[in-house]
Tab-separated table of N, CA and C and ligand atoms in Angstrom:
chain	number	residue	atom	x	y	z
S	1	MET	N	-11.970	-81.890	-31.439
S	1	MET	CA	-11.280	-80.639	-31.249
S	1	MET	C	-11.023	-79.782	-32.750
S	2	LEU	N	-9.503	-80.453	-32.145
S	2	LEU	CA	-8.653	-80.088	-33.600
S	2	LEU	C	-8.983	-80.033	-35.143
S	3	ALA	N	-10.007	-81.058	-35.230
S	3	ALA	CA	-11.071	-81.672	-36.732
S	3	ALA	C	-11.841	-80.765	-37.444
S	4	ALA	N	-12.882	-80.623	-35.875
S	4	ALA	CA	-14.334	-78.925	-36.260
S	4	ALA	C	-13.493	-78.012	-37.183
S	5	VAL	N	-12.308	-77.427	-35.556
S	5	VAL	CA	-11.904	-76.267	-36.451
S	5	VAL	C	-11.462	-76.651	-37.472
S	6	ALA	N	-10.747	-77.951	-38.240
S	6	ALA	CA	-10.306	-77.591	-39.540
S	6	ALA	C	-11.282	-77.448	-40.928
S	7	VAL	N	-12.414	-78.017	-40.176
S	7	VAL	CA	-13.768	-78.613	-41.440
S	7	VAL	C	-14.373	-76.642	-41.309
S	8	ALA	N	-14.687	-76.186	-40.079
S	8	ALA	CA	-15.059	-74.826	-39.928
S	8	ALA	C	-14.541	-73.841	-40.790
S	9	GLY	N	-13.045	-74.048	-40.400
S	9	GLY	CA	-12.289	-73.113	-41.527
S	9	GLY	C	-12.535	-74.001	-42.931
S	10	ALA	N	-12.367	-75.053	-43.160
S	10	ALA	CA	-12.388	-74.921	-44.717
S	10	ALA	C	-14.024	-75.066	-45.769
S	11	LEU	N	-14.780	-74.888	-44.019
S	11	LEU	CA	-16.318	-73.762	-44.710
S	11	LEU	C	-16.166	-72.938	-44.942
S	12	VAL	N	-15.565	-71.583	-44.447
S	12	VAL	CA	-15.132	-70.330	-44.543
S	12	VAL	C	-14.578	-70.070	-45.644
S	13	LEU	N	-13.784	-70.886	-46.036
S	13	LEU	CA	-13.327	-70.555	-47.497
S	13	LEU	C	-14.354	-70.953	-48.054
S	14	ALA	N	-14.725	-72.231	-48.817
S	14	ALA	CA	-15.519	-72.281	-49.624
S	14	ALA	C	-16.573	-71.519	-49.496
S	15	GLY	N	-17.110	-70.828	-48.439
S	15	GLY	CA	-17.982	-69.717	-48.903
S	15	GLY	C	-16.935	-68.211	-49.284
S	16	CYS	N	-16.575	-68.647	-49.714
S	16	CYS	CA	-16.218	-67.393	-50.142
S	16	CYS	C	-16.282	-67.252	-51.583
S	17	GLY	N	-16.442	-68.285	-52.008
S	17	GLY	CA	-17.076	-68.564	-53.944
S	17	GLY	C	-16.189	-68.157	-54.550
S	18	GLY	N	-15.062	-69.113	-54.361
S	18	GLY	CA	-13.358	-68.201	-55.882
S	18	GLY	C	-13.143	-66.739	-56.160
S	19	SER	N	-13.221	-65.515	-55.024
S	19	SER	CA	-12.806	-64.907	-55.095
S	19	SER	C	-11.189	-64.525	-55.206
S	20	ASP	N	-10.039	-65.973	-55.422
S	20	ASP	CA	-9.133	-65.869	-55.186
S	20	ASP	C	-8.884	-66.202	-56.829
S	21	SER	N	-9.647	-66.104	-57.439
S	21	SER	CA	-9.769	-66.592	-59.209
S	21	SER	C	-9.087	-65.522	-60.207
S	22	GLY	N	-8.907	-65.737	-60.654
S	22	GLY	CA	-8.127	-64.259	-61.705
S	22	GLY	C	-6.814	-63.625	-61.107
S	23	SER	N	-6.602	-62.874	-60.304
S	23	SER	CA	-5.364	-61.853	-59.906
S	23	SER	C	-4.489	-63.136	-59.359
S	24	ALA	N	-3.745	-63.791	-59.885
S	24	ALA	CA	-2.488	-64.523	-58.668
S	24	ALA	C	-1.336	-64.505	-58.383
S	25	ALA	N	-0.767	-63.362	-59.430
S	25	ALA	CA	0.805	-63.127	-59.348
S	25	ALA	C	1.007	-62.760	-58.611
S	26	SER	N	0.997	-61.679	-58.475
S	26	SER	CA	2.509	-60.556	-57.455
S	26	SER	C	1.946	-59.990	-56.295
S	27	GLY	N	0.320	-60.126	-56.248
S	27	GLY	CA	0.137	-59.430	-54.434
S	27	GLY	C	0.089	-57.195	-55.064
S	28	ALA	N	1.204	-57.184	-55.888
S	28	ALA	CA	1.020	-55.940	-55.953
S	28	ALA	C	0.698	-55.389	-57.434
S	29	GLU	N	-0.052	-53.895	-56.358
S	29	GLU	CA	-1.051	-53.669	-57.505
S	29	GLU	C	-0.376	-51.744	-58.247
S	30	LEU	N	0.727	-51.851	-58.907
S	30	LEU	CA	1.229	-50.517	-59.252
S	30	LEU	C	-0.263	-49.494	-60.117
S	31	SER	N	0.504	-48.047	-60.137
S	31	SER	CA	-0.628	-47.579	-60.494
S	31	SER	C	0.661	-45.605	-60.915
S	32	VAL	N	0.701	-45.357	-61.944
S	32	VAL	CA	1.522	-44.602	-62.167
S	32	VAL	C	0.932	-43.153	-62.148
S	33	ASP	N	1.258	-41.776	-61.667
S	33	ASP	CA	0.962	-40.578	-62.281
S	33	ASP	C	1.648	-39.826	-61.665
S	34	ALA	N	1.738	-38.653	-61.509
S	34	ALA	CA	2.206	-37.859	-61.614
S	34	ALA	C	3.645	-37.360	-62.144
S	35	ALA	N	3.825	-37.606	-63.623
S	35	ALA	CA	4.783	-38.071	-64.327
S	35	ALA	C	4.712	-36.223	-65.854
S	36	TYR	N	6.169	-36.248	-64.797
S	36	TYR	CA	6.709	-35.616	-65.748
S	36	TYR	C	8.246	-35.064	-66.102
S	37	ILE	N	8.127	-34.365	-67.311
S	37	ILE	CA	9.705	-34.286	-67.667
S	37	ILE	C	10.324	-32.916	-67.485
S	38	PRO	N	10.611	-31.881	-66.329
S	38	PRO	CA	11.194	-30.522	-67.102
S	38	PRO	C	12.134	-30.552	-68.496
S	39	GLN	N	11.667	-29.002	-68.906
S	39	GLN	CA	12.327	-28.919	-70.387
S	39	GLN	C	13.726	-28.822	-70.042
S	40	PRO	N	14.548	-29.537	-70.937
S	40	PRO	CA	15.784	-29.588	-70.144
S	40	PRO	C	16.691	-28.373	-70.944
S	41	VAL	N	17.959	-28.006	-70.038
S	41	VAL	CA	18.600	-27.389	-70.768
S	41	VAL	C	19.286	-28.106	-72.248
S	42	SER	N	19.641	-29.133	-71.893
S	42	SER	CA	20.516	-30.026	-72.141
S	42	SER	C	19.803	-30.384	-73.703
S	43	ASP	N	20.710	-30.588	-75.000
S	43	ASP	CA	20.786	-31.290	-76.154
S	43	ASP	C	19.855	-33.038	-75.716
S	44	SER	N	20.499	-33.114	-75.073
S	44	SER	CA	20.872	-34.843	-74.596
S	44	SER	C	20.852	-35.783	-73.328
S	45	MET	N	20.881	-34.594	-72.048
S	45	MET	CA	20.041	-34.984	-71.259
S	45	MET	C	18.926	-34.410	-70.348
S	46	ALA	N	18.227	-35.476	-69.650
S	46	ALA	CA	17.331	-35.107	-68.560
S	46	ALA	C	16.903	-35.509	-68.293
S	47	ALA	N	15.820	-35.033	-67.046
S	47	ALA	CA	15.972	-36.046	-65.569
S	47	ALA	C	14.096	-35.969	-65.845
S	48	GLY	N	13.426	-36.846	-65.475
S	48	GLY	CA	12.458	-36.823	-65.316
S	48	GLY	C	11.569	-37.726	-64.015
S	49	PHE	N	10.228	-37.246	-63.181
S	49	PHE	CA	10.010	-36.920	-61.707
S	49	PHE	C	8.839	-38.548	-62.524
S	50	LEU	N	8.565	-38.902	-61.910
S	50	LEU	CA	6.880	-39.633	-61.304
S	50	LEU	C	7.411	-40.224	-60.487
S	51	THR	N	5.354	-41.209	-59.381
S	51	THR	CA	5.099	-41.905	-58.687
S	51	THR	C	4.291	-42.777	-58.776
S	52	ILE	N	5.055	-43.499	-58.087
S	52	ILE	CA	4.471	-45.320	-58.610
S	52	ILE	C	3.932	-45.122	-57.029
S	53	THR	N	2.683	-46.477	-56.601
S	53	THR	CA	1.366	-46.141	-55.826
S	53	THR	C	1.318	-47.160	-56.121
S	54	ASN	N	1.433	-48.626	-54.899
S	54	ASN	CA	1.191	-49.813	-54.568
S	54	ASN	C	0.533	-49.753	-53.878
S	55	GLU	N	-1.169	-50.319	-54.521
S	55	GLU	CA	-1.944	-50.781	-53.450
S	55	GLU	C	-2.123	-51.407	-52.565
S	56	GLY	N	-1.430	-52.892	-53.495
S	56	GLY	CA	-1.414	-54.131	-53.048
S	56	GLY	C	-0.776	-54.216	-51.981
S	57	ASP	N	-0.876	-56.054	-51.499
S	57	ASP	CA	-0.161	-56.714	-50.411
S	57	ASP	C	0.685	-56.802	-50.527
S	58	ALA	N	1.805	-56.987	-51.429
S	58	ALA	CA	3.305	-57.200	-51.616
S	58	ALA	C	3.888	-56.354	-52.630
S	59	ALA	N	5.227	-55.679	-51.847
S	59	ALA	CA	6.448	-54.522	-52.234
S	59	ALA	C	6.850	-55.287	-53.610
S	60	ASP	N	7.054	-54.813	-54.878
S	60	ASP	CA	7.558	-54.722	-55.790
S	60	ASP	C	9.089	-53.861	-55.652
S	61	GLN	N	9.538	-54.405	-56.914
S	61	GLN	CA	11.047	-53.158	-56.975
S	61	GLN	C	10.725	-52.750	-58.203
S	62	LEU	N	10.989	-51.313	-58.319
S	62	LEU	CA	11.823	-51.114	-59.696
S	62	LEU	C	12.954	-51.687	-60.245
S	63	THR	N	13.304	-52.025	-61.615
S	63	THR	CA	14.171	-52.738	-62.201
S	63	THR	C	15.107	-51.867	-62.867
S	64	SER	N	14.376	-51.500	-63.721
S	64	SER	CA	14.800	-50.460	-65.527
S	64	SER	C	14.015	-49.992	-65.815
S	65	VAL	N	14.606	-48.993	-66.080
S	65	VAL	CA	13.073	-47.668	-67.159
S	65	VAL	C	13.758	-48.395	-68.779
S	66	THR	N	13.067	-48.436	-69.789
S	66	THR	CA	13.584	-47.826	-70.739
S	66	THR	C	12.579	-47.347	-71.437
S	67	SER	N	13.134	-46.622	-73.148
S	67	SER	CA	12.864	-45.765	-73.528
S	67	SER	C	13.519	-45.593	-75.317
S	68	GLU	N	12.417	-45.501	-76.077
S	68	GLU	CA	12.562	-44.656	-77.699
S	68	GLU	C	13.603	-43.781	-77.892
S	69	ALA	N	13.023	-42.965	-76.774
S	69	ALA	CA	13.852	-41.595	-76.567
S	69	ALA	C	15.386	-41.350	-76.469
S	70	GLY	N	16.395	-42.922	-75.851
S	70	GLY	CA	17.578	-42.457	-75.569
S	70	GLY	C	17.391	-43.785	-74.304
S	71	GLU	N	18.942	-43.309	-73.765
S	71	GLU	CA	19.223	-44.766	-72.500
S	71	GLU	C	18.078	-43.981	-70.932
S	72	VAL	N	17.564	-44.430	-69.633
S	72	VAL	CA	16.883	-44.144	-68.829
S	72	VAL	C	18.180	-44.678	-68.193
S	73	THR	N	18.194	-44.020	-66.966
S	73	THR	CA	19.095	-44.675	-65.585
S	73	THR	C	18.025	-44.497	-64.501
S	74	VAL	N	18.195	-45.063	-63.642
S	74	VAL	CA	17.347	-44.638	-62.668
S	74	VAL	C	18.057	-44.227	-61.205
S	75	HIS	N	18.358	-43.021	-60.760
S	75	HIS	CA	19.445	-42.502	-59.674
S	75	HIS	C	18.194	-42.031	-58.252
S	76	GLU	N	19.021	-42.478	-57.181
S	76	GLU	CA	18.662	-41.782	-56.080
S	76	GLU	C	19.634	-40.849	-55.978
S	77	THR	N	19.529	-39.111	-54.304
S	77	THR	CA	20.122	-38.498	-54.356
S	77	THR	C	20.277	-38.843	-52.946
S	78	VAL	N	21.951	-39.381	-52.312
S	78	VAL	CA	22.079	-38.877	-51.220
S	78	VAL	C	23.076	-38.106	-50.824
S	79	GLY	N	22.674	-37.327	-49.684
S	79	GLY	CA	23.583	-36.309	-49.302
S	79	GLY	C	23.707	-35.281	-50.287
S	80	GLY	N	22.385	-34.673	-51.183
S	80	GLY	CA	23.159	-34.506	-52.558
S	80	GLY	C	23.974	-34.823	-53.423
S	81	THR	N	24.207	-35.711	-53.589
S	81	THR	CA	25.148	-36.334	-54.476
S	81	THR	C	24.359	-37.356	-54.998
S	82	MET	N	23.956	-37.728	-56.827
S	82	MET	CA	23.409	-38.991	-57.024
S	82	MET	C	24.070	-39.624	-57.230
S	83	LYS	N	23.512	-41.439	-57.810
S	83	LYS	CA	24.176	-42.288	-57.985
S	83	LYS	C	22.904	-43.008	-58.497
S	84	GLU	N	23.690	-44.091	-59.309
S	84	GLU	CA	23.229	-44.474	-59.985
S	84	GLU	C	22.610	-45.982	-59.687
S	85	VAL	N	21.306	-46.508	-59.334
S	85	VAL	CA	21.064	-47.356	-58.844
S	85	VAL	C	20.135	-48.879	-59.744
S	86	ASP	N	20.283	-49.926	-59.253
S	86	ASP	CA	20.162	-51.035	-60.306
S	86	ASP	C	18.068	-51.315	-60.148
S	87	ARG	N	18.085	-50.720	-58.475
S	87	ARG	CA	16.385	-51.188	-58.211
S	87	ARG	C	15.819	-50.065	-57.196
S	88	LEU	N	15.101	-50.000	-57.088
S	88	LEU	CA	14.026	-49.658	-55.762
S	88	LEU	C	13.118	-49.969	-55.520
S	89	GLU	N	12.652	-49.846	-54.347
S	89	GLU	CA	11.932	-50.723	-53.872
S	89	GLU	C	10.103	-49.719	-53.721
S	90	VAL	N	9.325	-50.715	-54.143
S	90	VAL	CA	7.964	-49.927	-53.959
S	90	VAL	C	7.281	-50.410	-52.687
S	91	PRO	N	6.964	-50.131	-51.942
S	91	PRO	CA	6.351	-50.930	-50.738
S	91	PRO	C	5.207	-51.247	-50.755
S	92	ALA	N	4.628	-52.113	-50.141
S	92	ALA	CA	3.316	-52.809	-50.198
S	92	ALA	C	2.455	-51.679	-49.778
S	93	HIS	N	1.415	-51.370	-50.351
S	93	HIS	CA	0.676	-49.684	-49.641
S	93	HIS	C	1.770	-48.443	-49.198
S	94	GLY	N	2.091	-48.722	-50.670
S	94	GLY	CA	2.957	-47.299	-50.454
S	94	GLY	C	3.685	-47.063	-51.608
S	95	GLN	N	4.566	-45.746	-51.799
S	95	GLN	CA	4.224	-45.301	-53.051
S	95	GLN	C	6.145	-45.120	-52.990
S	96	LEU	N	6.656	-45.334	-54.062
S	96	LEU	CA	8.134	-45.005	-54.689
S	96	LEU	C	7.898	-43.585	-55.445
S	97	VAL	N	8.862	-42.304	-54.864
S	97	VAL	CA	8.197	-40.628	-55.353
S	97	VAL	C	9.326	-40.842	-55.970
S	98	PHE	N	9.509	-40.056	-56.892
S	98	PHE	CA	10.728	-39.689	-58.262
S	98	PHE	C	10.661	-37.998	-58.005
S	99	LYS	N	11.076	-37.369	-57.568
S	99	LYS	CA	11.279	-35.920	-57.056
S	99	LYS	C	12.345	-34.671	-57.236
S	100	SER	N	11.999	-33.895	-56.976
S	100	SER	CA	13.775	-33.225	-58.092
S	100	SER	C	13.858	-32.309	-56.392
S	101	GLY	N	15.401	-33.296	-56.061
S	101	GLY	CA	16.240	-33.155	-55.206
S	101	GLY	C	16.119	-34.847	-54.755
S	102	GLY	N	15.587	-35.466	-54.922
S	102	GLY	CA	15.569	-37.237	-54.339
S	102	GLY	C	15.631	-38.270	-55.742
S	103	ASN	N	14.594	-38.998	-56.207
S	103	ASN	CA	14.649	-40.220	-56.652
S	103	ASN	C	14.685	-39.047	-58.291
S	104	HIS	N	15.115	-39.858	-59.100
S	104	HIS	CA	14.817	-39.482	-60.595
S	104	HIS	C	14.883	-40.132	-61.343
S	105	LEU	N	14.627	-39.953	-62.755
S	105	LEU	CA	15.376	-40.839	-64.072
S	105	LEU	C	16.109	-39.894	-64.591
S	106	MET	N	17.140	-40.499	-65.229
S	106	MET	CA	18.176	-39.753	-65.434
S	106	MET	C	17.877	-40.455	-67.202
S	107	PHE	N	17.585	-39.066	-68.152
S	107	PHE	CA	17.789	-39.564	-69.433
S	107	PHE	C	19.301	-38.832	-70.287
S	108	GLU	N	19.473	-39.998	-70.566
S	108	GLU	CA	21.113	-39.192	-71.681
S	108	GLU	C	20.591	-39.942	-73.259
S	109	LYS	N	21.767	-39.555	-74.156
S	109	LYS	CA	21.939	-40.242	-74.855
S	109	LYS	C	20.370	-39.598	-76.280
S	110	LEU	N	19.514	-38.430	-76.297
S	110	LEU	CA	18.237	-38.338	-76.696
S	110	LEU	C	18.634	-38.316	-77.849
S	111	LYS	N	17.632	-38.106	-78.595
S	111	LYS	CA	17.805	-38.657	-80.483
S	111	LYS	C	17.281	-37.094	-80.540
S	112	HIS	N	16.441	-36.810	-79.615
S	112	HIS	CA	16.137	-35.273	-80.033
S	112	HIS	C	15.133	-34.294	-78.554
S	113	ARG	N	16.173	-33.474	-78.118
S	113	ARG	CA	15.495	-32.611	-76.978
S	113	ARG	C	14.011	-32.433	-77.023
S	114	PRO	N	13.621	-32.381	-75.483
S	114	PRO	CA	12.345	-32.538	-75.411
S	114	PRO	C	12.094	-31.300	-75.465
S	115	LYS	N	10.697	-30.431	-76.046
S	115	LYS	CA	10.161	-29.595	-76.196
S	115	LYS	C	9.056	-29.437	-75.099
S	116	GLN	N	8.210	-28.919	-73.888
S	116	GLN	CA	7.669	-28.532	-73.649
S	116	GLN	C	6.111	-28.298	-74.599
S	117	GLY	N	5.423	-29.573	-74.068
S	117	GLY	CA	4.165	-29.924	-74.397
S	117	GLY	C	4.405	-31.078	-75.491
S	118	GLN	N	5.914	-31.569	-75.675
S	118	GLN	CA	5.728	-32.877	-75.666
S	118	GLN	C	5.709	-33.432	-74.941
S	119	SER	N	5.634	-35.061	-75.397
S	119	SER	CA	5.681	-35.888	-73.897
S	119	SER	C	6.483	-37.175	-74.853
S	120	VAL	N	7.367	-37.924	-73.554
S	120	VAL	CA	8.046	-38.944	-73.964
S	120	VAL	C	8.129	-40.350	-72.901
S	121	ALA	N	7.721	-41.521	-74.408
S	121	ALA	CA	7.424	-42.726	-73.647
S	121	ALA	C	8.765	-43.443	-72.075
S	122	VAL	N	8.042	-43.845	-71.416
S	122	VAL	CA	8.799	-44.852	-70.893
S	122	VAL	C	8.252	-46.097	-70.616
S	123	GLU	N	8.929	-47.149	-70.087
S	123	GLU	CA	8.550	-48.343	-69.524
S	123	GLU	C	9.011	-48.827	-69.077
S	124	LEU	N	8.361	-48.409	-67.448
S	124	LEU	CA	9.035	-49.299	-66.145
S	124	LEU	C	9.551	-50.748	-66.322
S	125	HIS	N	9.991	-51.132	-65.774
S	125	HIS	CA	10.522	-53.343	-65.214
S	125	HIS	C	10.478	-52.785	-64.222
S	126	PHE	N	8.991	-53.974	-63.424
S	126	PHE	CA	9.540	-54.223	-62.398
S	126	PHE	C	10.228	-56.402	-62.425
S	127	ALA	N	10.504	-55.648	-61.088
S	127	ALA	CA	10.467	-57.603	-60.820
S	127	ALA	C	9.355	-58.532	-60.311
S	128	HIS	N	8.224	-57.893	-60.533
S	128	HIS	CA	6.920	-59.491	-60.170
S	128	HIS	C	6.258	-58.618	-61.414
S	129	SER	N	5.797	-57.130	-61.227
S	129	SER	CA	4.854	-56.728	-61.548
S	129	SER	C	5.210	-56.508	-63.498
S	130	ASP	N	3.752	-57.117	-64.302
S	130	ASP	CA	4.058	-56.466	-65.822
S	130	ASP	C	4.580	-54.908	-65.901
S	131	PRO	N	5.341	-54.945	-66.969
S	131	PRO	CA	5.449	-53.787	-67.442
S	131	PRO	C	4.779	-52.583	-67.792
S	132	VAL	N	5.178	-51.539	-67.063
S	132	VAL	CA	3.945	-50.515	-67.547
S	132	VAL	C	4.652	-49.811	-68.357
S	133	THR	N	4.119	-49.055	-69.587
S	133	THR	CA	3.893	-47.932	-70.104
S	133	THR	C	3.436	-46.701	-69.443
S	134	VAL	N	4.140	-45.226	-69.435
S	134	VAL	CA	4.279	-44.022	-69.183
S	134	VAL	C	4.117	-43.000	-70.160
S	135	LYS	N	3.573	-42.203	-70.007
S	135	LYS	CA	3.874	-40.467	-71.202
S	135	LYS	C	4.329	-39.593	-70.515
S	136	MET	N	5.155	-39.165	-70.867
S	136	MET	CA	5.736	-38.432	-69.570
S	136	MET	C	6.143	-37.136	-70.307
S	137	PRO	N	4.814	-36.237	-69.661
S	137	PRO	CA	4.850	-35.041	-70.636
S	137	PRO	C	5.790	-33.654	-69.968
S	138	VAL	N	6.458	-33.088	-71.184
S	138	VAL	CA	7.141	-32.095	-71.020
S	138	VAL	C	6.882	-30.710	-70.695
S	139	LYS	N	7.015	-30.359	-69.242
S	139	LYS	CA	6.852	-29.468	-68.469
S	139	LYS	C	7.807	-27.518	-68.611
S	140	ALA	N	7.679	-26.562	-68.168
S	140	ALA	CA	8.568	-25.782	-68.374
S	140	ALA	C	9.909	-26.707	-66.960
S	141	ALA	N	10.748	-25.246	-67.648
S	141	ALA	CA	11.706	-26.086	-67.317
S	141	ALA	C	11.813	-26.326	-65.452
S	142	THR	N	10.696	-25.096	-65.128
S	142	THR	CA	10.715	-23.815	-63.909
S	142	THR	C	9.500	-25.170	-63.181
S	143	TYR	N	9.284	-26.007	-63.825
S	143	TYR	CA	7.640	-26.443	-63.225
S	143	TYR	C	8.000	-26.920	-62.310
S	144	GLN	N	6.782	-27.217	-60.978
S	144	GLN	CA	6.697	-27.974	-60.028
S	144	GLN	C	5.632	-28.296	-59.765
S	145	PRO	N	5.554	-29.718	-59.558
S	145	PRO	CA	4.160	-30.078	-59.206
S	145	PRO	C	3.445	-29.560	-58.335
S	146	THR	N	1.984	-29.458	-57.994
S	146	THR	CA	1.449	-28.922	-57.214
S	146	THR	C	0.944	-30.048	-56.468
S	147	THR	N	0.738	-30.202	-55.503
S	147	THR	CA	0.953	-31.442	-54.241
S	147	THR	C	-0.883	-31.366	-54.057
S	148	GLY	N	-1.162	-32.373	-54.306
S	148	GLY	CA	-2.428	-33.252	-54.327
S	148	GLY	C	-2.674	-33.333	-56.092
S	149	HIS	N	-3.911	-33.187	-56.267
S	149	HIS	CA	-4.079	-33.995	-57.718
S	149	HIS	C	-3.262	-32.931	-58.667
S	150	SER	N	-3.214	-33.683	-59.828
S	150	SER	CA	-2.047	-32.609	-60.682
S	150	SER	C	-3.880	-32.597	-61.833
S	151	GLY	N	-4.694	-32.152	-62.219
S	151	GLY	CA	-5.404	-31.824	-62.592
S	151	GLY	C	-5.399	-31.062	-64.316
S	152	HIS	N	-6.361	-29.767	-64.776
S	152	HIS	CA	-6.254	-29.708	-66.117
S	152	HIS	C	-5.380	-28.357	-66.053
S	153	THR	N	-4.432	-28.176	-65.747
S	153	THR	CA	-3.700	-26.564	-65.149
S	153	THR	C	-3.219	-26.239	-66.244
S	154	GLU	N	-2.974	-26.983	-67.420
S	154	GLU	CA	-2.550	-26.720	-68.662
S	154	GLU	C	-2.987	-25.434	-69.261
S	155	ASP	N	-2.170	-24.721	-69.608
S	155	ASP	CA	-3.277	-24.002	-69.941
S	155	ASP	C	-3.016	-23.921	-71.817
S	156	SER	N	-3.788	-24.913	-72.682
S	156	SER	CA	-3.644	-24.765	-74.281
S	156	SER	C	-4.235	-23.136	-75.194
S	157	GLY	N	-2.675	-22.942	-75.256
S	157	GLY	CA	-2.312	-22.222	-76.412
S	157	GLY	C	-3.184	-21.635	-77.469
S	158	HIS	N	-4.455	-22.339	-77.782
S	158	HIS	CA	-5.263	-22.099	-79.668
S	158	HIS	C	-5.382	-21.495	-79.548
R	1	CU	CU1	20.776	-38.002	-61.479
C-alpha cells in the first residue's frame, strides 16, 4: 500500500515535466513601484518612498539601500519617532510599503540637491533576492501619491 502511494506520487511529479527548472533561488519575486522623492528643502538630506511587492512564496528582507547620490539609510517610524533599522521584511505574497509618516528611505550627504523632474537611482539589496535598481523621480515637495495606479499624471511642460 505504501509503495503504491509512493509510485503514484512519483508519476505525478514526473508528469509535471520539469516546470521547476530555472527559478531555483529564493522563492521571493520582487517588484518595485510607486517610487518617488519629494523635492527636499535641504541641500543634503531627502526622504524617499516606494513600494516593494513580493509575489513569491517566500519572504525576503530589504537589508540595505545604496546610491551614488549620497548615503542612504532605512528608517521606520514608530509612535511619531523615526529610527534607523538594519532590515525590513518583505512578506510572501505581500508588500513592504514606504510612505510619508511610515517607513522611508533617508538620503544624507547628497552631492546635489535633487530637483523636481530629475531622478535619483538607488540599488535595493535583499537577504535572498538579487539587487534591484530603481530610478526614483523627484516630485514636488507637496506631492502625494494617488492610490491605485500611478500613471501618466505628469505635465510635461515642453
Ligand atoms: Cu528618517
